Amino acid sequence: MNAINSENLSLTIEGNEVLSDITCQVHEGEFVAVLGPNGAGKSMFLKVLLGLVRPDSGKVTVFGRKPEKVPPEWIGYVPQVKTLDSSFPALAIELVVTGLNHTWQRWISSTAKEAAIAALSEVGAAHLADRPIGALSGGELQRVYLARSFVRKPRLVLLDEPVTGVDTVGEKSFYSLLDDFRHKNKATIIMVTHDWEVATHNACHVMVLNRRLISFGTPAEALCDDCLKRAYGVSITPQTTYCPRNQPDQEDTHV
Amino acid sequence: MSEIFDLPFMQRAVAAGLMVGFLASYYGVFVVQRGMSFLGNGLAHAAFGGVALGLMLGREPLWIAAPFTLIIALAITWVRQRTSLASDTVIGIFFAVSMAAGIIFLSLKKDYSTDAFSYLFGSILAVSTNDLIITGIVLILTMLTLPLWGRWAYATFDRNLAITDRVPVEFDEYLMTALIAVTVVVAVKVVGIVLISAFLVIPAASARLLAKRFAVMTLISVIIGTTSVLAGLSASYLLDFPSGSTIVLIQATIFMVCFLAGRLLRIKAH
């Protein structure tokens, strides 16, 4: 069974077409990176998969069901860390436990605590368990959110522009954690990202969006020069930035 | 000191005050964390419209104010969920309409009485057995919805995460706003329309300064909400001050103490 099946998906929000005629399939166990310029509808595509937004036309299924009918424990959602309300009084472990219980707990049972600590350990963040979420850095918070999604052993992990930062030496990188989880649990991963390097090296498939589906395939196929030109409107070949220090010394040339 | 609680009107005031103190400080934690402090103000002015309508019709004002405020509260939620307008804008519109309607209702009342003033500023002498019954009903409804604390807290933390976990967030928003609306109405007699929003906000804001967990914040807020009513009503009786303002000033003092305690704790932690 396909993890995701999208047929002619279109979505309009306040008169603006955000997604148009998206047709694609994601197989179970794949790691798909979703790329595209700002405003391309990448996050909106995730919201459709999560059942947060209903498409205007077309059909989308997640494991053969309508997104809003999928049991929540099948999905591990990692939102953008910038959406966090850091004024909310909570400890990291409480956030992880919401992944298990689907509600906020007055107090945490010993079994829930054990499972949450195990999930935090899995992402190298057990030491953050009792820290207030408002005191965590972006990278730390990202790992806590990842633990929250892993703790329910989901079949599908959806990540919206993870901010991974630079990992401490000796720690597993954010992406290898995702990959380990995918292999161990045969999970499917769909990640919205701006990071091409990650898309090229970690994803088995890449989806390039700009309201329409520009390309979908292996990183080499989907990130072809023509596809990127169509998505971003310009050629994205890396260019060297002018920097005076790197230029030949001008005084020397006068002598 | 204890003899003041032997007086029947004081007993009614204390019973109503404790219930209102509990209700306002309990819902206050959601109001504060959802950034809806202005909602309390808006609903208080909606209650003014309802009270004025009751006075004009010569009926018990709170029985009219309760459905009136409830309708305004649900209308605010309905418009907020269906437009991209910020919630303070929506509240601001209904706030002004209710206030304007209230002033017209009062102007239509032939024998312009001082009744309206006791509703604006609160009066412990004015708490009747009827008021106690209405407040008691709201308290029972709140007790029945206590098991929903977890999902309300979850949606307060992150609305989208809660929806993805199939929490009926829209329904809960209507339910919570309706309960806050009736809480505001029953608080009118003790606190007065002008100061109700402080009653919703200050205990919860003080608790936030001390608590690291939302459950603890809720508990501290309720403790502050109820004890400040007891202290405030006693002081109000002894000093012959208006009850609402006395309670709010005591809550403000507690806020200052929590602010200083919070800073001291933080300095110690570093």
XYZ file of C-alpha atoms in Angstrom:
525
model
C 0.000 0.000 0.000
C 1.174 3.532 -0.701
C 1.819 5.689 2.328
C 0.574 8.745 0.427
C -1.586 8.860 -2.649
C -2.372 12.286 -4.075
C -4.492 12.650 -7.205
C -5.018 16.079 -8.767
C -4.892 17.758 -5.355
C -5.756 21.473 -5.484
C -6.115 23.915 -2.618
C -7.199 27.559 -2.610
C -6.890 29.776 0.439
C -8.593 33.196 0.491
C -8.771 33.249 -3.303
C -5.126 32.263 -3.831
C -4.295 28.934 -5.377
C -1.773 27.429 -2.972
C -1.552 23.947 -4.504
C -2.592 22.987 -7.995
C -3.136 19.585 -9.503
C -0.601 17.654 -7.402
C -0.417 13.989 -8.325
C 2.166 11.770 -6.647
C 2.635 8.576 -4.692
C 4.932 7.949 -1.752
C 5.640 4.298 -1.005
C 5.891 2.968 2.521
C 9.411 3.156 3.912
C 10.583 6.018 1.670
C 12.350 9.185 2.819
C 10.988 12.040 0.720
C 12.327 15.599 0.884
C 9.955 18.366 -0.246
C 11.759 21.386 -1.710
C 10.594 24.619 -3.260
C 10.817 28.401 -2.948
C 9.060 30.362 -0.183
C 5.290 30.314 -0.683
C 5.476 27.182 -2.845
C 2.837 25.417 -0.718
C 5.241 22.949 0.943
C 3.932 23.416 4.488
C 0.359 23.511 3.175
C 0.952 20.122 1.523
C 1.943 18.746 4.956
C -1.159 20.339 6.497
C -3.330 18.530 3.943
C -1.627 15.221 4.830
C -2.220 15.934 8.534
C -5.907 16.633 7.969
C -5.520 20.234 9.188
C -6.670 21.635 5.829
C -9.122 20.015 3.402
C -8.347 20.219 -0.331
C -10.825 21.954 -2.641
C -10.557 19.255 -5.265
C -8.700 16.040 -5.926
C -8.168 13.117 -3.630
C -5.555 12.498 -0.970
C -5.182 9.357 1.082
C -2.729 8.459 3.836
C -2.347 4.677 4.187
C -5.509 4.353 2.107
C -7.615 6.571 4.410
C -8.749 10.184 4.293
C -6.178 12.254 6.267
C -8.685 13.213 8.999
C -9.601 9.518 9.475
C -6.037 8.278 10.013
C -5.452 7.135 13.630
C -3.281 9.872 15.208
C -0.772 7.353 16.567
C 0.221 6.472 12.989
C 1.545 9.987 12.397
C 4.506 11.675 14.067
C 4.368 15.389 13.288
C 7.386 17.604 13.909
C 6.238 21.232 13.485
C 8.463 24.223 12.784
C 10.173 25.161 16.049
C 9.415 28.829 15.412
C 5.718 28.070 16.018
C 6.470 27.146 19.648
C 4.820 29.319 22.283
C 7.838 29.673 24.559
C 5.721 31.471 27.183
C 3.829 28.214 27.876
C 5.053 26.714 31.160
C 6.117 23.156 30.335
C 9.042 20.781 30.751
C 10.506 18.967 27.744
C 9.308 15.603 29.082
C 5.707 16.867 29.239
C 5.867 17.734 25.555
C 7.179 14.234 24.752
C 4.397 12.610 26.790
C 1.736 14.362 24.632
C 3.023 12.099 21.873
C 1.897 9.094 23.925
C -1.323 10.308 25.508
C -2.717 12.773 22.936
C -3.506 15.197 25.749
C -1.679 17.328 28.329
C -1.051 15.425 31.561
C -1.575 16.827 35.068
C 1.108 14.429 36.246
C 3.189 11.877 34.387
C 2.806 8.180 35.207
C 5.962 6.129 35.705
C 5.332 4.084 32.531
C 4.836 7.249 30.448
C 7.966 8.737 32.002
C 9.978 5.629 31.164
C 8.804 5.661 27.523
C 9.435 9.403 27.191
C 12.966 9.141 28.618
C 13.676 6.230 26.243
C 12.500 8.342 23.275
C 14.589 11.308 24.454
C 17.620 9.018 24.831
C 17.057 7.729 21.298
C 17.537 11.282 19.979
C 20.391 12.106 22.387
C 18.283 14.472 24.490
C 17.646 12.579 27.753
C 19.501 15.328 29.637
C 16.867 17.859 28.505
C 13.902 16.007 30.098
C 13.394 18.362 33.047
C 14.295 21.605 31.271
C 11.592 24.222 30.615
C 10.837 24.292 26.878
C 11.334 28.071 26.799
C 14.971 27.574 27.833
C 15.839 25.183 24.976
C 17.786 26.206 21.878
C 16.256 25.647 18.433
C 18.319 22.485 17.874
C 17.490 21.081 21.325
C 13.805 21.784 20.861
C 13.898 20.074 17.478
C 15.211 16.913 19.120
C 12.513 17.074 21.802
C 9.844 17.363 19.085
C 11.492 14.432 17.292
C 11.340 12.378 20.518
C 7.662 13.351 20.814
C 7.008 11.923 17.366
C 9.163 8.785 17.870
C 7.583 7.895 21.238
C 4.378 6.789 19.508
C 6.278 4.643 16.984
C 4.512 6.246 14.007
C 4.239 4.756 10.521
C 4.699 8.192 8.975
C 6.901 11.041 10.242
C 6.121 14.497 8.840
C 8.691 17.232 9.444
C 8.213 20.907 8.625
C 11.553 22.631 7.997
C 13.566 21.144 10.850
C 16.229 23.464 12.243
C 19.010 21.111 13.082
C 21.893 23.405 13.953
C 25.365 21.995 14.346
C 25.454 18.745 16.265
C 27.849 18.186 19.112
C 30.787 15.965 18.303
C 29.947 12.368 19.178
C 26.204 12.896 18.791
C 24.344 11.309 15.930
C 23.252 13.852 13.381
C 19.570 14.717 13.193
C 19.258 13.070 9.792
C 20.959 9.835 10.765
C 18.507 9.633 13.710
C 15.669 9.923 11.211
C 17.227 7.321 8.972
C 17.825 4.903 11.874
C 14.208 5.258 12.930
C 13.013 4.699 9.367
C 14.993 1.471 8.985
C 14.174 0.122 12.439
C 10.424 0.769 12.189
C 9.964 0.607 8.404
C 8.537 4.112 8.707
C 7.929 6.628 5.923
C 9.435 10.094 6.259
C 8.306 13.261 4.493
C 10.355 16.331 5.277
C 9.854 19.893 4.060
C 13.263 21.518 3.822
C 15.207 24.342 2.218
C 18.420 22.352 2.541
C 19.440 20.849 -0.804
C 22.415 19.070 0.649
C 20.135 17.155 2.972
C 17.714 16.411 0.158
C 20.545 15.127 -2.016
C 22.296 13.014 0.595
C 19.535 11.769 2.899
C 16.341 11.459 0.913
C 15.620 8.574 -1.419
C 13.110 10.739 -3.289
C 12.775 14.467 -3.761
C 9.628 16.410 -4.547
C 10.075 19.908 -5.978
C 6.994 22.085 -5.550
C 6.065 25.535 -6.693
C 2.302 25.422 -6.231
C 2.422 22.783 -8.978
C 4.457 19.617 -8.809
C 7.650 20.511 -10.705
C 9.422 17.180 -10.328
C 9.346 14.000 -8.280
C 12.005 11.312 -8.398
C 15.449 10.391 -7.165
C 17.503 13.401 -6.032
C 19.435 13.392 -9.330
C 16.231 13.346 -11.394
C 14.183 15.789 -9.330
C 16.948 18.328 -8.779
C 17.901 18.595 -12.453
C 18.893 22.059 -13.663
C 15.728 22.485 -15.717
C 13.486 21.446 -12.778
C 15.149 23.981 -10.497
C 14.863 26.717 -13.106
C 11.156 26.011 -13.342
C 10.754 25.981 -9.550
C 12.905 28.959 -8.617
C 12.831 30.913 -11.877
C 16.625 31.151 -12.002
C 19.531 28.816 -12.485
C 20.836 27.738 -9.107
C 24.391 26.795 -9.990
C 26.557 27.788 -7.004
C 28.494 31.000 -7.707
C 31.493 32.396 -5.893
C 30.672 35.536 -3.935
C 32.987 38.497 -4.524
C 35.249 39.057 -1.543
C 38.120 41.612 -1.688
C 40.404 39.458 0.430
C 40.265 36.671 -2.162
C 41.235 38.983 -5.046
C 44.874 39.483 -6.204
C 46.497 42.298 -4.203
C 45.829 45.490 -6.212
C 48.870 47.401 -4.862
C 51.129 44.584 -5.973
C 49.767 44.740 -9.496
C 50.570 48.478 -9.696
C 54.228 47.974 -8.865
C -12.494 39.694 62.825
C -14.331 36.357 62.490
C -17.661 37.965 63.485
C -17.876 39.699 60.116
C -18.507 36.288 58.572
C -21.534 35.815 60.900
C -23.476 38.458 59.008
C -25.802 36.848 56.441
C -24.921 39.296 53.641
C -21.223 38.692 54.296
C -21.775 34.928 54.188
C -23.446 35.314 50.797
C -20.666 37.617 49.604
C -17.956 35.209 50.794
C -19.671 32.178 49.237
C -20.177 34.012 45.930
C -16.678 35.524 46.113
C -14.971 32.169 46.702
C -16.848 30.552 43.829
C -16.149 33.475 41.492
C -12.504 33.622 42.646
C -12.097 29.935 41.819
C -13.863 30.175 38.435
C -12.058 33.304 37.222
C -8.602 32.117 38.275
C -9.179 28.642 36.764
C -10.292 29.956 33.364
C -7.713 32.742 33.702
C -4.812 30.347 33.023
C -6.267 29.554 29.581
C -7.111 33.213 28.933
C -3.565 34.330 29.811
C -1.743 31.551 27.926
C -3.927 31.978 24.823
C -3.201 35.708 24.794
C -6.907 36.472 25.189
C -6.727 38.877 28.139
C -8.851 41.324 26.170
C -11.647 38.721 26.018
C -12.431 39.266 29.711
C -12.776 42.980 29.084
C -14.959 42.449 26.027
C -17.254 40.002 27.822
C -17.526 42.292 30.844
C -18.816 45.048 28.574
C -21.148 42.572 26.899
C -22.408 41.801 30.414
C -22.996 45.538 30.878
C -25.262 45.486 27.802
C -27.127 42.512 29.275
C -27.437 44.056 32.754
C -28.732 47.300 31.219
C -31.287 45.338 29.182
C -32.397 43.564 32.369
C -32.733 46.890 34.233
C -34.691 48.375 31.332
C -37.066 45.419 31.254
C -37.364 45.458 35.050
C -36.164 41.841 35.274
C -33.384 40.282 37.380
C -30.365 41.698 35.468
C -28.126 38.615 35.783
C -30.745 36.283 34.287
C -30.820 38.558 31.233
C -27.073 39.286 31.220
C -26.144 35.581 31.188
C -27.769 34.660 27.840
C -26.907 38.108 26.393
C -23.180 37.683 27.205
C -23.262 34.067 26.086
C -24.581 35.060 22.657
C -21.935 37.784 22.312
C -19.200 35.305 23.372
C -20.303 32.703 20.836
C -20.560 35.390 18.141
C -16.976 36.504 18.910
C -15.735 32.902 18.581
C -17.763 32.308 15.405
C -16.455 35.438 13.651
C -12.885 34.753 14.853
C -12.859 31.206 13.485
C -14.291 32.307 10.124
C -12.269 35.420 9.347
C -8.605 36.301 9.344
C -9.293 39.187 11.768
C -7.188 39.226 14.946
C -9.187 38.228 18.013
C -8.691 41.627 19.721
C -10.261 43.322 16.682
C -13.309 41.058 16.771
C -13.651 41.491 20.544
C -13.255 45.276 20.132
C -16.213 45.430 17.739
C -18.591 43.410 19.944
C -17.310 45.274 23.023
C -18.323 48.629 21.503
C -21.682 47.378 20.210
C -22.671 45.906 23.603
C -21.576 49.050 25.426
C -23.466 51.313 23.022
C -26.587 49.123 23.284
C -26.271 49.112 27.097
C -26.137 52.917 27.262
C -29.247 53.182 25.068
C -31.086 50.572 27.209
C -30.268 52.601 30.349
C -31.378 55.854 28.713
C -34.727 54.233 27.893
C -35.258 53.374 31.554
C -37.492 56.113 32.944
C -36.394 56.102 36.598
C -32.645 56.222 36.031
C -31.434 54.532 39.177
C -28.123 54.016 40.900
C -28.548 50.261 40.303
C -26.218 50.407 37.331
C -23.401 51.664 39.550
C -23.454 48.582 41.770
C -23.007 46.487 38.615
C -20.212 48.681 37.297
C -18.151 48.665 40.483
C -19.431 45.607 42.362
C -21.173 45.593 45.704
C -21.028 42.843 48.307
C -24.270 44.133 49.803
C -25.964 43.337 46.526
C -25.251 39.568 46.444
C -28.630 37.823 46.658
C -29.575 34.172 47.115
C -30.483 34.188 43.423
C -26.940 35.231 42.549
C -25.597 32.385 44.672
C -27.758 29.915 42.777
C -26.550 31.147 39.358
C -22.918 31.075 40.536
C -23.418 27.583 41.960
C -24.739 26.354 38.598
C -21.663 27.744 36.805
C -19.434 26.091 39.413
C -21.124 22.710 38.862
C -20.745 23.071 35.072
C -17.062 23.858 35.570
C -16.592 20.831 37.827
C -18.203 18.652 35.152
C -15.733 19.959 32.548
C -12.634 19.583 34.782
C -11.666 16.328 32.945
C -11.265 18.473 29.787
C -8.374 20.403 31.382
C -5.831 18.152 29.609
C -7.088 18.707 26.091
C -7.725 22.423 26.713
C -4.137 22.707 27.952
C -2.909 20.780 24.907
C -4.753 23.086 22.479
C -3.519 26.100 24.458
C 0.051 24.908 23.955
C -0.332 24.216 20.226
C -3.718 24.261 18.481
C -2.468 22.388 15.405
C -0.766 19.609 17.390
C -4.010 19.117 19.304
C -6.041 18.959 16.066
C -3.662 16.374 14.596
C -4.338 14.300 17.729
C -8.074 14.649 16.987
C -8.876 16.986 19.869
C -12.202 18.718 18.952
C -10.562 22.129 19.214
C -13.340 24.218 17.632
C -16.011 22.709 19.880
C -13.773 23.205 22.924
C -13.246 26.872 22.021
C -17.022 27.455 21.970
C -17.468 25.566 25.231
C -14.654 27.377 27.025
C -15.708 30.823 25.767
C -19.284 30.117 26.873
C -18.109 29.099 30.348
C -15.868 32.175 30.598
C -18.848 34.327 29.532
C -21.089 33.001 32.309
C -18.205 33.299 34.788
C -17.881 36.971 33.875
C -21.615 37.458 34.404
C -21.631 35.851 37.846
C -18.558 37.880 38.813
C -20.380 41.156 38.127
C -21.896 41.484 41.602
C -18.688 40.843 43.527
C -16.086 42.528 41.329
C -18.012 44.891 39.086
C -17.914 45.111 35.310
C -15.013 47.550 35.238
C -12.585 45.230 37.060
C -13.596 41.730 35.944
C -10.842 41.338 33.386
C -8.239 41.907 36.122
C -9.886 39.100 38.083
C -9.357 36.761 35.129
C -5.813 37.857 34.356
C -3.913 38.761 37.562
C -4.047 35.427 39.474
C -3.047 33.467 36.350
C -0.294 35.950 35.405
C 1.080 35.836 38.974
C 1.050 32.027 38.881
C 2.883 32.040 35.547
C 5.745 33.968 37.172
C 6.323 31.122 39.638
C 5.332 27.934 37.794
C 7.384 25.879 35.367
C 4.494 23.537 34.570
C 0.990 24.375 33.382
C -0.629 22.082 35.982
C 1.250 23.907 38.762
C 0.329 27.272 37.215
C -3.363 26.270 37.335
C -3.101 25.227 40.985
C -1.259 28.395 42.092
C -3.683 30.585 40.136
C -6.702 29.018 41.864
C -5.054 29.411 45.289
C -4.348 33.102 44.587
C -7.834 33.621 43.137
C -9.651 32.231 46.185
C -7.419 33.546 48.995
C -7.363 37.063 47.530
C -11.182 37.079 47.627
C -11.218 36.171 51.326
C -8.603 38.784 52.172
C -10.194 41.380 49.905
C -13.726 40.956 51.255
C -12.501 41.203 54.858
C -10.491 44.343 54.078
C -13.382 45.783 52.113
C -15.734 45.299 55.082
C -13.307 46.640 57.687
C -12.164 49.662 55.664
C -15.513 50.281 53.990
C -13.901 50.108 50.549
C -15.645 48.792 47.412
C -15.189 45.001 47.325
C -14.052 44.612 43.698
C -11.309 47.218 43.870
C -10.056 45.932 47.221
C -9.753 42.359 45.897
C -8.043 43.509 42.705
C -5.539 45.652 44.661
C -4.722 42.646 46.862
C -4.267 40.521 43.723
C -1.979 43.214 42.284
C 0.092 43.114 45.491
C 0.350 39.316 45.162
C 1.448 39.824 41.539
C 4.254 42.133 42.695
C 5.347 39.596 45.337
C 5.336 36.808 42.698
C 7.293 39.042 40.320
C 9.984 39.678 42.939
C 9.982 36.018 44.086
C 10.291 34.868 40.468
C 13.278 37.164 39.890
C 14.943 36.017 43.117
C 14.457 32.354 42.145
C 15.976 33.054 38.729
C 18.959 34.905 40.200
C 19.530 31.993 42.636
C 19.278 29.459 39.788
C 22.056 31.275 37.894
